[in-house]
Amino acid sequence: MDAITEAAMDAALIRELCSGRAFVEQMAKYRETQAAMIAYQDRQNINRKSTLRKLAEIPQREYLLMAQKYGSECWDNREFVKDFQRHEPELAVEKM
């Protein structure tokens, strides 16, 4: 009877892990889609007279993950931002 209980617990744990991972992936895709829509709208409404430029619309989670992986100063690096824009063109607003 213990083997059946352990197998059931293992199956439940596997289902939970898989559904949790699927949820996280779906939320990431949703955030990226929303950010891409905002970036598209911003590209349509670029104000050339403004002294500030919006370079990209980056979901907060992605921003923090990149900062954790490469250090928080990575976003101050021109080449890093250019590379990000090249890899994520749908999130870029104005090219560097």
GROMACS .gro file of N, CA and C in nm, residues 21-56:
model
  108
   21ARG      N    1   0.510   2.512  -1.421
   21ARG     CA    2   0.603   2.557  -1.524
   21ARG      C    3   0.526   2.610  -1.644
   22ALA      N    4   0.418   2.540  -1.681
   22ALA     CA    5   0.336   2.585  -1.794
   22ALA      C    6   0.274   2.721  -1.763
   23PHE      N    7   0.230   2.740  -1.640
   23PHE     CA    8   0.172   2.868  -1.600
   23PHE      C    9   0.275   2.980  -1.609
   24VAL      N   10   0.395   2.956  -1.560
   24VAL     CA   11   0.500   3.058  -1.564
   24VAL      C   12   0.535   3.092  -1.709
   25GLU      N   13   0.544   2.991  -1.794
   25GLU     CA   14   0.574   3.015  -1.935
   25GLU      C   15   0.462   3.093  -2.003
   26GLN      N   16   0.338   3.060  -1.972
   26GLN     CA   17   0.224   3.130  -2.030
   26GLN      C   18   0.221   3.275  -1.984
   27MET      N   19   0.250   3.299  -1.857
   27MET     CA   20   0.252   3.437  -1.806
   27MET      C   21   0.364   3.516  -1.872
   28ALA      N   22   0.479   3.455  -1.893
   28ALA     CA   23   0.591   3.523  -1.960
   28ALA      C   24   0.552   3.560  -2.103
   29LYS      N   25   0.486   3.469  -2.172
   29LYS     CA   26   0.442   3.495  -2.309
   29LYS      C   27   0.339   3.609  -2.310
   30TYR      N   28   0.249   3.610  -2.213
   30TYR     CA   29   0.148   3.716  -2.203
   30TYR      C   30   0.214   3.852  -2.180
   31ARG      N   31   0.309   3.856  -2.087
   31ARG     CA   32   0.379   3.983  -2.058
   31ARG      C   33   0.455   4.033  -2.180
   32GLU      N   34   0.518   3.942  -2.252
   32GLU     CA   35   0.593   3.982  -2.371
   32GLU      C   36   0.499   4.033  -2.480
   33THR      N   37   0.384   3.968  -2.497
   33THR     CA   38   0.286   4.013  -2.595
   33THR      C   39   0.235   4.153  -2.561
   34GLN      N   40   0.206   4.175  -2.433
   34GLN     CA   41   0.159   4.307  -2.390
   34GLN      C   42   0.267   4.413  -2.412
   35ALA      N   43   0.391   4.380  -2.381
   35ALA     CA   44   0.501   4.474  -2.400
   35ALA      C   45   0.520   4.503  -2.549
   36ALA      N   46   0.506   4.403  -2.634
   36ALA     CA   47   0.519   4.423  -2.778
   36ALA      C   48   0.409   4.516  -2.830
   37MET      N   49   0.289   4.504  -2.777
   37MET     CA   50   0.180   4.594  -2.818
   37MET      C   51   0.210   4.738  -2.776
   38ILE      N   52   0.262   4.756  -2.656
   38ILE     CA   53   0.297   4.890  -2.609
   38ILE      C   54   0.409   4.947  -2.693
   39ALA      N   55   0.509   4.866  -2.724
   39ALA     CA   56   0.621   4.912  -2.807
   39ALA      C   57   0.571   4.952  -2.946
   40TYR      N   58   0.479   4.875  -3.002
   40TYR     CA   59   0.423   4.908  -3.134
   40TYR      C   60   0.353   5.044  -3.128
   41GLN      N   61   0.272   5.066  -3.025
   41GLN     CA   62   0.202   5.194  -3.010
   41GLN      C   63   0.301   5.308  -2.993
   42ASP      N   64   0.406   5.284  -2.917
   42ASP     CA   65   0.507   5.388  -2.897
   42ASP      C   66   0.581   5.419  -3.026
   43ARG      N   67   0.607   5.317  -3.108
   43ARG     CA   68   0.673   5.341  -3.237
   43ARG      C   69   0.586   5.428  -3.327
   44GLN      N   70   0.455   5.413  -3.318
   44GLN     CA   71   0.364   5.492  -3.399
   44GLN      C   72   0.357   5.638  -3.352
   45ASN      N   73   0.389   5.661  -3.225
   45ASN     CA   74   0.374   5.794  -3.165
   45ASN      C   75   0.506   5.854  -3.120
   46ILE      N   76   0.612   5.830  -3.191
   46ILE     CA   77   0.743   5.882  -3.153
   46ILE      C   78   0.741   6.034  -3.165
   47ASN      N   79   0.784   6.100  -3.058
   47ASN     CA   80   0.792   6.246  -3.055
   47ASN      C   81   0.936   6.284  -3.082
   48ARG      N   82   0.964   6.330  -3.201
   48ARG     CA   83   1.102   6.364  -3.241
   48ARG      C   84   1.154   6.487  -3.168
   49LYS      N   85   1.066   6.570  -3.113
   49LYS     CA   86   1.111   6.692  -3.045
   49LYS      C   87   1.149   6.667  -2.900
   50SER      N   88   1.114   6.553  -2.849
   50SER     CA   89   1.144   6.522  -2.709
   50SER      C   90   1.294   6.500  -2.691
   51THR      N   91   1.345   6.539  -2.575
   51THR     CA   92   1.486   6.517  -2.544
   51THR      C   93   1.510   6.376  -2.492
   52LEU      N   94   1.404   6.308  -2.452
   52LEU     CA   95   1.416   6.170  -2.403
   52LEU      C   96   1.375   6.073  -2.512
   53ARG      N   97   1.444   5.960  -2.518
   53ARG     CA   98   1.410   5.855  -2.616
   53ARG      C   99   1.373   5.728  -2.541
   54LYS      N  100   1.270   5.665  -2.587
   54LYS     CA  101   1.233   5.535  -2.533
   54LYS      C  102   1.293   5.431  -2.625
   55LEU      N  103   1.383   5.350  -2.572
   55LEU     CA  104   1.454   5.253  -2.654
   55LEU      C  105   1.381   5.121  -2.667
   56ALA      N  106   1.313   5.078  -2.560
   56ALA     CA  107   1.245   4.948  -2.564
   56ALA      C  108   1.141   4.942  -2.453
   0.00000   0.00000   0.00000
